[in-house]
C-alpha cells in the first residue's frame, strides 16, 4: 500500500469508528453540536497548525475521547488500531470516578510525564476546548467559570511545552484572544 493510501485509510477507519462510538452524543454548547466535531477538530489542529502527519498521533487524536466518554475498551482500540494508538488514547484519558477537582489537578500533574504524541493531543484538545468555552459556552457557565477554565488549561499546556512550537504558538494566540473576549 502506498504511504498516502495507508494514511488516508487509517484516518478514515478512525473517523468511522469514533463517529459510531460518539453517535448520539452532543457537545454542551447551545447548538448541541455533534460530539464528533470535537475530535475531528483536535486532529485537524495537530495536522494543520502542528504540521504533523504521523498516523498514530492523528488516529489517537480522533479517538482521544472514546475511552473516557463511550463504552469503548482499551482492548477494542488495541485490536483495531494497534497497541501504540491504544496506549496514546489511554494516556490522555482521565481515571474514572474521580471528583472534578481531583481530575483537573491530576491532569496538571500528569502532563509533563506524557509521551510526545499524547502531549500533542493534550495541547490541541485544550485549544479546541478554550475556543468552545469562549465562543459557544456550555449553558449556564458564568464568565468567571469560563476564565477559570482558560487558566486551568494554561497549566495543563505548561506541562506539555517543548513538544511542537507551532501548535503551542497557536494555543497561545487562541488563549490571548479568548481572554480578550471574556475580559470585555
Ligand atoms: Zn477532548
PDB file of N, CA and C in Angstrom, residues 25-114:
ATOM      1  N   UNK A  25     -24.078  11.523  20.925  1.00  0.00           N
ATOM      2  CA  UNK A  25     -23.537  12.464  21.916  1.00  0.00           C
ATOM      3  C   UNK A  25     -23.438  13.853  21.297  1.00  0.00           C
ATOM      4  N   UNK A  26     -23.650  14.838  22.150  1.00  0.00           N
ATOM      5  CA  UNK A  26     -23.601  16.234  21.694  1.00  0.00           C
ATOM      6  C   UNK A  26     -22.626  16.997  22.557  1.00  0.00           C
ATOM      7  N   UNK A  27     -22.039  18.066  22.014  1.00  0.00           N
ATOM      8  CA  UNK A  27     -21.239  18.981  22.823  1.00  0.00           C
ATOM      9  C   UNK A  27     -22.194  19.754  23.733  1.00  0.00           C
ATOM     10  N   UNK A  28     -21.632  20.351  24.808  1.00  0.00           N
ATOM     11  CA  UNK A  28     -22.500  21.033  25.772  1.00  0.00           C
ATOM     12  C   UNK A  28     -22.900  22.436  25.334  1.00  0.00           C
ATOM     13  N   UNK A  29     -22.462  22.881  24.138  1.00  0.00           N
ATOM     14  CA  UNK A  29     -22.793  24.243  23.712  1.00  0.00           C
ATOM     15  C   UNK A  29     -24.281  24.373  23.368  1.00  0.00           C
ATOM     16  N   UNK A  30     -24.716  25.631  23.148  1.00  0.00           N
ATOM     17  CA  UNK A  30     -26.148  25.854  22.951  1.00  0.00           C
ATOM     18  C   UNK A  30     -26.628  25.316  21.598  1.00  0.00           C
ATOM     19  N   UNK A  31     -25.687  25.056  20.663  1.00  0.00           N
ATOM     20  CA  UNK A  31     -26.093  24.448  19.389  1.00  0.00           C
ATOM     21  C   UNK A  31     -26.180  22.929  19.518  1.00  0.00           C
ATOM     22  N   UNK A  32     -25.696  22.394  20.646  1.00  0.00           N
ATOM     23  CA  UNK A  32     -25.629  20.943  20.819  1.00  0.00           C
ATOM     24  C   UNK A  32     -24.978  20.283  19.593  1.00  0.00           C
ATOM     25  N   UNK A  33     -23.789  20.788  19.213  1.00  0.00           N
ATOM     26  CA  UNK A  33     -23.093  20.245  18.028  1.00  0.00           C
ATOM     27  C   UNK A  33     -22.806  18.766  18.221  1.00  0.00           C
ATOM     28  N   UNK A  34     -22.770  17.999  17.113  1.00  0.00           N
ATOM     29  CA  UNK A  34     -22.419  16.583  17.226  1.00  0.00           C
ATOM     30  C   UNK A  34     -21.041  16.448  17.876  1.00  0.00           C
ATOM     31  N   UNK A  35     -20.898  15.524  18.803  1.00  0.00           N
ATOM     32  CA  UNK A  35     -19.650  15.394  19.560  1.00  0.00           C
ATOM     33  C   UNK A  35     -18.438  15.175  18.654  1.00  0.00           C
ATOM     34  N   UNK A  36     -18.627  14.408  17.588  1.00  0.00           N
ATOM     35  CA  UNK A  36     -17.504  14.016  16.722  1.00  0.00           C
ATOM     36  C   UNK A  36     -16.774  15.226  16.143  1.00  0.00           C
ATOM     37  N   UNK A  37     -17.472  16.375  16.026  1.00  0.00           N
ATOM     38  CA  UNK A  37     -16.795  17.586  15.528  1.00  0.00           C
ATOM     39  C   UNK A  37     -15.557  17.915  16.364  1.00  0.00           C
ATOM     40  N   UNK A  38     -15.637  17.652  17.665  1.00  0.00           N
ATOM     41  CA  UNK A  38     -14.511  17.994  18.554  1.00  0.00           C
ATOM     42  C   UNK A  38     -13.258  17.149  18.275  1.00  0.00           C
ATOM     43  N   UNK A  39     -13.331  15.807  18.297  1.00  0.00           N
ATOM     44  CA  UNK A  39     -12.122  15.041  17.952  1.00  0.00           C
ATOM     45  C   UNK A  39     -11.608  15.318  16.535  1.00  0.00           C
ATOM     46  N   UNK A  40     -12.497  15.604  15.608  1.00  0.00           N
ATOM     47  CA  UNK A  40     -12.039  15.958  14.248  1.00  0.00           C
ATOM     48  C   UNK A  40     -11.221  17.244  14.323  1.00  0.00           C
ATOM     49  N   UNK A  41     -11.725  18.220  15.091  1.00  0.00           N
ATOM     50  CA  UNK A  41     -11.005  19.489  15.209  1.00  0.00           C
ATOM     51  C   UNK A  41      -9.638  19.305  15.881  1.00  0.00           C
ATOM     52  N   UNK A  42      -9.573  18.450  16.887  1.00  0.00           N
ATOM     53  CA  UNK A  42      -8.298  18.205  17.578  1.00  0.00           C
ATOM     54  C   UNK A  42      -7.275  17.626  16.594  1.00  0.00           C
ATOM     55  N   UNK A  43      -7.703  16.638  15.800  1.00  0.00           N
ATOM     56  CA  UNK A  43      -6.785  16.036  14.814  1.00  0.00           C
ATOM     57  C   UNK A  43      -6.392  17.069  13.761  1.00  0.00           C
ATOM     58  N   UNK A  44      -7.358  17.887  13.359  1.00  0.00           N
ATOM     59  CA  UNK A  44      -7.085  18.898  12.330  1.00  0.00           C
ATOM     60  C   UNK A  44      -6.062  19.930  12.822  1.00  0.00           C
ATOM     61  N   UNK A  45      -6.183  20.349  14.080  1.00  0.00           N
ATOM     62  CA  UNK A  45      -5.229  21.312  14.644  1.00  0.00           C
ATOM     63  C   UNK A  45      -3.817  20.725  14.665  1.00  0.00           C
ATOM     64  N   UNK A  46      -3.707  19.454  15.017  1.00  0.00           N
ATOM     65  CA  UNK A  46      -2.388  18.815  15.066  1.00  0.00           C
ATOM     66  C   UNK A  46      -1.783  18.768  13.659  1.00  0.00           C
ATOM     67  N   UNK A  47      -2.620  18.435  12.671  1.00  0.00           N
ATOM     68  CA  UNK A  47      -2.126  18.350  11.292  1.00  0.00           C
ATOM     69  C   UNK A  47      -1.842  19.735  10.712  1.00  0.00           C
ATOM     70  N   UNK A  48      -2.811  20.643  10.804  1.00  0.00           N
ATOM     71  CA  UNK A  48      -2.665  21.954  10.155  1.00  0.00           C
ATOM     72  C   UNK A  48      -1.738  22.889  10.911  1.00  0.00           C
ATOM     73  N   UNK A  49      -2.021  23.106  12.192  1.00  0.00           N
ATOM     74  CA  UNK A  49      -1.207  24.053  12.961  1.00  0.00           C
ATOM     75  C   UNK A  49       0.124  23.401  13.334  1.00  0.00           C
ATOM     76  N   UNK A  50       0.095  22.139  13.741  1.00  0.00           N
ATOM     77  CA  UNK A  50       1.315  21.467  14.199  1.00  0.00           C
ATOM     78  C   UNK A  50       2.132  20.837  13.084  1.00  0.00           C
ATOM     79  N   UNK A  51       1.575  20.779  11.859  1.00  0.00           N
ATOM     80  CA  UNK A  51       2.277  20.205  10.702  1.00  0.00           C
ATOM     81  C   UNK A  51       2.695  18.760  10.948  1.00  0.00           C
ATOM     82  N   UNK A  52       1.831  18.010  11.600  1.00  0.00           N
ATOM     83  CA  UNK A  52       2.120  16.610  11.925  1.00  0.00           C
ATOM     84  C   UNK A  52       1.308  15.710  11.003  1.00  0.00           C
ATOM     85  N   UNK A  53       1.982  14.707  10.380  1.00  0.00           N
ATOM     86  CA  UNK A  53       1.244  13.761   9.538  1.00  0.00           C
ATOM     87  C   UNK A  53       1.407  12.326  10.044  1.00  0.00           C
ATOM     88  N   UNK A  54       1.915  12.170  11.258  1.00  0.00           N
ATOM     89  CA  UNK A  54       2.094  10.825  11.829  1.00  0.00           C
ATOM     90  C   UNK A  54       0.725  10.166  12.078  1.00  0.00           C
ATOM     91  N   UNK A  55       0.525   9.000  11.482  1.00  0.00           N
ATOM     92  CA  UNK A  55      -0.797   8.371  11.535  1.00  0.00           C
ATOM     93  C   UNK A  55      -1.241   8.039  12.959  1.00  0.00           C
ATOM     94  N   UNK A  56      -0.342   7.477  13.772  1.00  0.00           N
ATOM     95  CA  UNK A  56      -0.739   7.076  15.136  1.00  0.00           C
ATOM     96  C   UNK A  56      -1.212   8.296  15.938  1.00  0.00           C
ATOM     97  N   UNK A  57      -0.507   9.423  15.786  1.00  0.00           N
ATOM     98  CA  UNK A  57      -0.894  10.642  16.509  1.00  0.00           C
ATOM     99  C   UNK A  57      -2.283  11.110  16.065  1.00  0.00           C
ATOM    100  N   UNK A  58      -2.509  11.123  14.743  1.00  0.00           N
ATOM    101  CA  UNK A  58      -3.787  11.630  14.226  1.00  0.00           C
ATOM    102  C   UNK A  58      -4.932  10.673  14.549  1.00  0.00           C
ATOM    103  N   UNK A  59      -4.669   9.382  14.471  1.00  0.00           N
ATOM    104  CA  UNK A  59      -5.724   8.423  14.844  1.00  0.00           C
ATOM    105  C   UNK A  59      -6.062   8.564  16.329  1.00  0.00           C
ATOM    106  N   UNK A  60      -5.025   8.650  17.159  1.00  0.00           N
ATOM    107  CA  UNK A  60      -5.276   8.777  18.604  1.00  0.00           C
ATOM    108  C   UNK A  60      -6.023  10.080  18.901  1.00  0.00           C
ATOM    109  N   UNK A  61      -5.740  11.137  18.126  1.00  0.00           N
ATOM    110  CA  UNK A  61      -6.462  12.405  18.310  1.00  0.00           C
ATOM    111  C   UNK A  61      -7.954  12.212  18.006  1.00  0.00           C
ATOM    112  N   UNK A  62      -8.234  11.515  16.922  1.00  0.00           N
ATOM    113  CA  UNK A  62      -9.639  11.271  16.539  1.00  0.00           C
ATOM    114  C   UNK A  62     -10.330  10.388  17.592  1.00  0.00           C
ATOM    115  N   UNK A  63      -9.561   9.493  18.195  1.00  0.00           N
ATOM    116  CA  UNK A  63     -10.127   8.528  19.151  1.00  0.00           C
ATOM    117  C   UNK A  63      -9.991   8.992  20.601  1.00  0.00           C
ATOM    118  N   UNK A  64      -9.457  10.217  20.834  1.00  0.00           N
ATOM    119  CA  UNK A  64      -8.970  10.564  22.173  1.00  0.00           C
ATOM    120  C   UNK A  64     -10.032  10.546  23.276  1.00  0.00           C
ATOM    121  N   UNK A  65     -11.297  10.725  22.942  1.00  0.00           N
ATOM    122  CA  UNK A  65     -12.332  10.713  23.983  1.00  0.00           C
ATOM    123  C   UNK A  65     -13.140   9.414  24.024  1.00  0.00           C
ATOM    124  N   UNK A  66     -12.760   8.422  23.240  1.00  0.00           N
ATOM    125  CA  UNK A  66     -13.595   7.204  23.178  1.00  0.00           C
ATOM    126  C   UNK A  66     -13.532   6.390  24.470  1.00  0.00           C
ATOM    127  N   UNK A  67     -12.353   6.314  25.106  1.00  0.00           N
ATOM    128  CA  UNK A  67     -12.261   5.534  26.353  1.00  0.00           C
ATOM    129  C   UNK A  67     -12.985   6.247  27.490  1.00  0.00           C
ATOM    130  N   UNK A  68     -12.855   7.583  27.488  1.00  0.00           N
ATOM    131  CA  UNK A  68     -13.433   8.358  28.589  1.00  0.00           C
ATOM    132  C   UNK A  68     -14.946   8.518  28.470  1.00  0.00           C
ATOM    133  N   UNK A  69     -15.428   8.717  27.269  1.00  0.00           N
ATOM    134  CA  UNK A  69     -16.833   9.129  27.102  1.00  0.00           C
ATOM    135  C   UNK A  69     -17.732   8.116  26.414  1.00  0.00           C
ATOM    136  N   UNK A  70     -17.202   6.971  26.012  1.00  0.00           N
ATOM    137  CA  UNK A  70     -18.054   5.955  25.371  1.00  0.00           C
ATOM    138  C   UNK A  70     -17.735   4.587  25.993  1.00  0.00           C
ATOM    139  N   UNK A  71     -18.423   3.575  25.518  1.00  0.00           N
ATOM    140  CA  UNK A  71     -18.243   2.223  26.071  1.00  0.00           C
ATOM    141  C   UNK A  71     -17.005   1.515  25.521  1.00  0.00           C
ATOM    142  N   UNK A  72     -16.227   2.201  24.700  1.00  0.00           N
ATOM    143  CA  UNK A  72     -15.039   1.600  24.074  1.00  0.00           C
ATOM    144  C   UNK A  72     -14.055   1.093  25.130  1.00  0.00           C
ATOM    145  N   UNK A  73     -13.445  -0.067  24.882  1.00  0.00           N
ATOM    146  CA  UNK A  73     -12.428  -0.578  25.803  1.00  0.00           C
ATOM    147  C   UNK A  73     -11.037  -0.447  25.180  1.00  0.00           C
ATOM    148  N   UNK A  74     -10.039  -0.499  26.066  1.00  0.00           N
ATOM    149  CA  UNK A  74      -8.644  -0.455  25.625  1.00  0.00           C
ATOM    150  C   UNK A  74      -8.357  -1.603  24.653  1.00  0.00           C
ATOM    151  N   UNK A  75      -8.843  -2.798  24.986  1.00  0.00           N
ATOM    152  CA  UNK A  75      -8.608  -3.981  24.140  1.00  0.00           C
ATOM    153  C   UNK A  75      -9.198  -3.803  22.740  1.00  0.00           C
ATOM    154  N   UNK A  76     -10.353  -3.167  22.707  1.00  0.00           N
ATOM    155  CA  UNK A  76     -11.004  -2.925  21.426  1.00  0.00           C
ATOM    156  C   UNK A  76     -10.152  -1.987  20.550  1.00  0.00           C
ATOM    157  N   UNK A  77      -9.635  -0.923  21.164  1.00  0.00           N
ATOM    158  CA  UNK A  77      -8.778   0.010  20.416  1.00  0.00           C
ATOM    159  C   UNK A  77      -7.504  -0.693  19.960  1.00  0.00           C
ATOM    160  N   UNK A  78      -6.952  -1.509  20.861  1.00  0.00           N
ATOM    161  CA  UNK A  78      -5.707  -2.206  20.552  1.00  0.00           C
ATOM    162  C   UNK A  78      -5.907  -3.178  19.386  1.00  0.00           C
ATOM    163  N   UNK A  79      -7.028  -3.904  19.417  1.00  0.00           N
ATOM    164  CA  UNK A  79      -7.319  -4.871  18.361  1.00  0.00           C
ATOM    165  C   UNK A  79      -7.520  -4.206  17.010  1.00  0.00           C
ATOM    166  N   UNK A  80      -8.115  -3.032  17.013  1.00  0.00           N
ATOM    167  CA  UNK A  80      -8.442  -2.398  15.738  1.00  0.00           C
ATOM    168  C   UNK A  80      -7.346  -1.457  15.234  1.00  0.00           C
ATOM    169  N   UNK A  81      -6.680  -0.741  16.164  1.00  0.00           N
ATOM    170  CA  UNK A  81      -5.717   0.284  15.738  1.00  0.00           C
ATOM    171  C   UNK A  81      -4.289   0.014  16.203  1.00  0.00           C
ATOM    172  N   UNK A  82      -4.099  -1.042  16.967  1.00  0.00           N
ATOM    173  CA  UNK A  82      -2.755  -1.390  17.411  1.00  0.00           C
ATOM    174  C   UNK A  82      -2.428  -0.816  18.786  1.00  0.00           C
ATOM    175  N   UNK A  83      -1.377  -1.382  19.389  1.00  0.00           N
ATOM    176  CA  UNK A  83      -1.006  -1.035  20.758  1.00  0.00           C
ATOM    177  C   UNK A  83      -0.580   0.406  20.933  1.00  0.00           C
ATOM    178  N   UNK A  84       0.124   0.965  19.949  1.00  0.00           N
ATOM    179  CA  UNK A  84       0.626   2.336  20.114  1.00  0.00           C
ATOM    180  C   UNK A  84      -0.539   3.325  20.239  1.00  0.00           C
ATOM    181  N   UNK A  85      -1.498   3.216  19.317  1.00  0.00           N
ATOM    182  CA  UNK A  85      -2.645   4.131  19.326  1.00  0.00           C
ATOM    183  C   UNK A  85      -3.441   3.967  20.629  1.00  0.00           C
ATOM    184  N   UNK A  86      -3.682   2.704  21.013  1.00  0.00           N
ATOM    185  CA  UNK A  86      -4.449   2.440  22.242  1.00  0.00           C
ATOM    186  C   UNK A  86      -3.745   3.052  23.461  1.00  0.00           C
ATOM    187  N   UNK A  87      -2.419   2.928  23.510  1.00  0.00           N
ATOM    188  CA  UNK A  87      -1.664   3.491  24.645  1.00  0.00           C
ATOM    189  C   UNK A  87      -1.753   5.015  24.680  1.00  0.00           C
ATOM    190  N   UNK A  88      -1.674   5.650  23.515  1.00  0.00           N
ATOM    191  CA  UNK A  88      -1.759   7.121  23.486  1.00  0.00           C
ATOM    192  C   UNK A  88      -3.134   7.572  23.989  1.00  0.00           C
ATOM    193  N   UNK A  89      -4.177   6.890  23.519  1.00  0.00           N
ATOM    194  CA  UNK A  89      -5.535   7.265  23.956  1.00  0.00           C
ATOM    195  C   UNK A  89      -5.650   7.079  25.472  1.00  0.00           C
ATOM    196  N   UNK A  90      -5.096   5.984  25.963  1.00  0.00           N
ATOM    197  CA  UNK A  90      -5.141   5.724  27.412  1.00  0.00           C
ATOM    198  C   UNK A  90      -4.426   6.838  28.187  1.00  0.00           C
ATOM    199  N   UNK A  91      -3.299   7.285  27.649  1.00  0.00           N
ATOM    200  CA  UNK A  91      -2.536   8.354  28.315  1.00  0.00           C
ATOM    201  C   UNK A  91      -3.355   9.627  28.505  1.00  0.00           C
ATOM    202  N   UNK A  92      -4.223   9.937  27.524  1.00  0.00           N
ATOM    203  CA  UNK A  92      -4.978  11.195  27.612  1.00  0.00           C
ATOM    204  C   UNK A  92      -6.370  10.999  28.221  1.00  0.00           C
ATOM    205  N   UNK A  93      -6.601   9.814  28.791  1.00  0.00           N
ATOM    206  CA  UNK A  93      -7.902   9.507  29.394  1.00  0.00           C
ATOM    207  C   UNK A  93      -7.832   9.702  30.903  1.00  0.00           C
ATOM    208  N   UNK A  94      -8.809  10.441  31.457  1.00  0.00           N
ATOM    209  CA  UNK A  94      -8.868  10.621  32.913  1.00  0.00           C
ATOM    210  C   UNK A  94      -9.326   9.330  33.570  1.00  0.00           C
ATOM    211  N   UNK A  95      -8.839   9.113  34.769  1.00  0.00           N
ATOM    212  CA  UNK A  95      -9.300   7.977  35.566  1.00  0.00           C
ATOM    213  C   UNK A  95     -10.783   8.178  35.890  1.00  0.00           C
ATOM    214  N   UNK A  96     -11.534   7.085  35.854  1.00  0.00           N
ATOM    215  CA  UNK A  96     -12.976   7.230  36.105  1.00  0.00           C
ATOM    216  C   UNK A  96     -13.288   7.350  37.598  1.00  0.00           C
ATOM    217  N   UNK A  97     -14.420   7.968  37.881  1.00  0.00           N
ATOM    218  CA  UNK A  97     -14.914   8.006  39.254  1.00  0.00           C
ATOM    219  C   UNK A  97     -14.239   9.014  40.165  1.00  0.00           C
ATOM    220  N   UNK A  98     -13.448   9.932  39.616  1.00  0.00           N
ATOM    221  CA  UNK A  98     -12.806  10.933  40.462  1.00  0.00           C
ATOM    222  C   UNK A  98     -13.624  12.213  40.485  1.00  0.00           C
ATOM    223  N   UNK A  99     -13.466  12.962  41.575  1.00  0.00           N
ATOM    224  CA  UNK A  99     -14.134  14.252  41.641  1.00  0.00           C
ATOM    225  C   UNK A  99     -13.504  15.183  40.615  1.00  0.00           C
ATOM    226  N   UNK A 100     -14.314  16.134  40.152  1.00  0.00           N
ATOM    227  CA  UNK A 100     -13.869  17.055  39.118  1.00  0.00           C
ATOM    228  C   UNK A 100     -12.554  17.764  39.464  1.00  0.00           C
ATOM    229  N   UNK A 101     -12.455  18.231  40.718  1.00  0.00           N
ATOM    230  CA  UNK A 101     -11.236  18.966  41.124  1.00  0.00           C
ATOM    231  C   UNK A 101     -10.012  18.055  41.097  1.00  0.00           C
ATOM    232  N   UNK A 102     -10.197  16.825  41.545  1.00  0.00           N
ATOM    233  CA  UNK A 102      -9.078  15.859  41.552  1.00  0.00           C
ATOM    234  C   UNK A 102      -8.644  15.569  40.116  1.00  0.00           C
ATOM    235  N   UNK A 103      -9.633  15.346  39.259  1.00  0.00           N
ATOM    236  CA  UNK A 103      -9.377  15.062  37.852  1.00  0.00           C
ATOM    237  C   UNK A 103      -8.557  16.204  37.232  1.00  0.00           C
ATOM    238  N   UNK A 104      -8.946  17.422  37.555  1.00  0.00           N
ATOM    239  CA  UNK A 104      -8.262  18.595  36.997  1.00  0.00           C
ATOM    240  C   UNK A 104      -6.833  18.724  37.541  1.00  0.00           C
ATOM    241  N   UNK A 105      -6.689  18.467  38.830  1.00  0.00           N
ATOM    242  CA  UNK A 105      -5.354  18.556  39.439  1.00  0.00           C
ATOM    243  C   UNK A 105      -4.432  17.499  38.831  1.00  0.00           C
ATOM    244  N   UNK A 106      -4.976  16.283  38.657  1.00  0.00           N
ATOM    245  CA  UNK A 106      -4.152  15.193  38.102  1.00  0.00           C
ATOM    246  C   UNK A 106      -3.732  15.483  36.660  1.00  0.00           C
ATOM    247  N   UNK A 107      -4.600  16.125  35.898  1.00  0.00           N
ATOM    248  CA  UNK A 107      -4.200  16.462  34.515  1.00  0.00           C
ATOM    249  C   UNK A 107      -2.980  17.377  34.513  1.00  0.00           C
ATOM    250  N   UNK A 108      -2.966  18.347  35.434  1.00  0.00           N
ATOM    251  CA  UNK A 108      -1.821  19.265  35.525  1.00  0.00           C
ATOM    252  C   UNK A 108      -0.568  18.488  35.936  1.00  0.00           C
ATOM    253  N   UNK A 109      -0.732  17.611  36.927  1.00  0.00           N
ATOM    254  CA  UNK A 109       0.421  16.842  37.437  1.00  0.00           C
ATOM    255  C   UNK A 109       0.957  15.842  36.417  1.00  0.00           C
ATOM    256  N   UNK A 110       0.065  15.213  35.659  1.00  0.00           N
ATOM    257  CA  UNK A 110       0.483  14.164  34.715  1.00  0.00           C
ATOM    258  C   UNK A 110       1.064  14.705  33.410  1.00  0.00           C
ATOM    259  N   UNK A 111       0.665  15.928  33.045  1.00  0.00           N
ATOM    260  CA  UNK A 111       1.031  16.468  31.722  1.00  0.00           C
ATOM    261  C   UNK A 111       2.527  16.331  31.386  1.00  0.00           C
ATOM    262  N   UNK A 112       3.442  16.707  32.306  1.00  0.00           N
ATOM    263  CA  UNK A 112       4.867  16.639  31.942  1.00  0.00           C
ATOM    264  C   UNK A 112       5.364  15.216  31.681  1.00  0.00           C
ATOM    265  N   UNK A 113       4.636  14.221  32.164  1.00  0.00           N
ATOM    266  CA  UNK A 113       5.084  12.824  32.041  1.00  0.00           C
ATOM    267  C   UNK A 113       4.485  12.112  30.830  1.00  0.00           C
ATOM    268  N   UNK A 114       3.656  12.807  30.073  1.00  0.00           N
ATOM    269  CA  UNK A 114       3.040  12.176  28.898  1.00  0.00           C
ATOM    270  C   UNK A 114       4.074  12.009  27.787  1.00  0.00           C
TER     271      UNK A 114
END
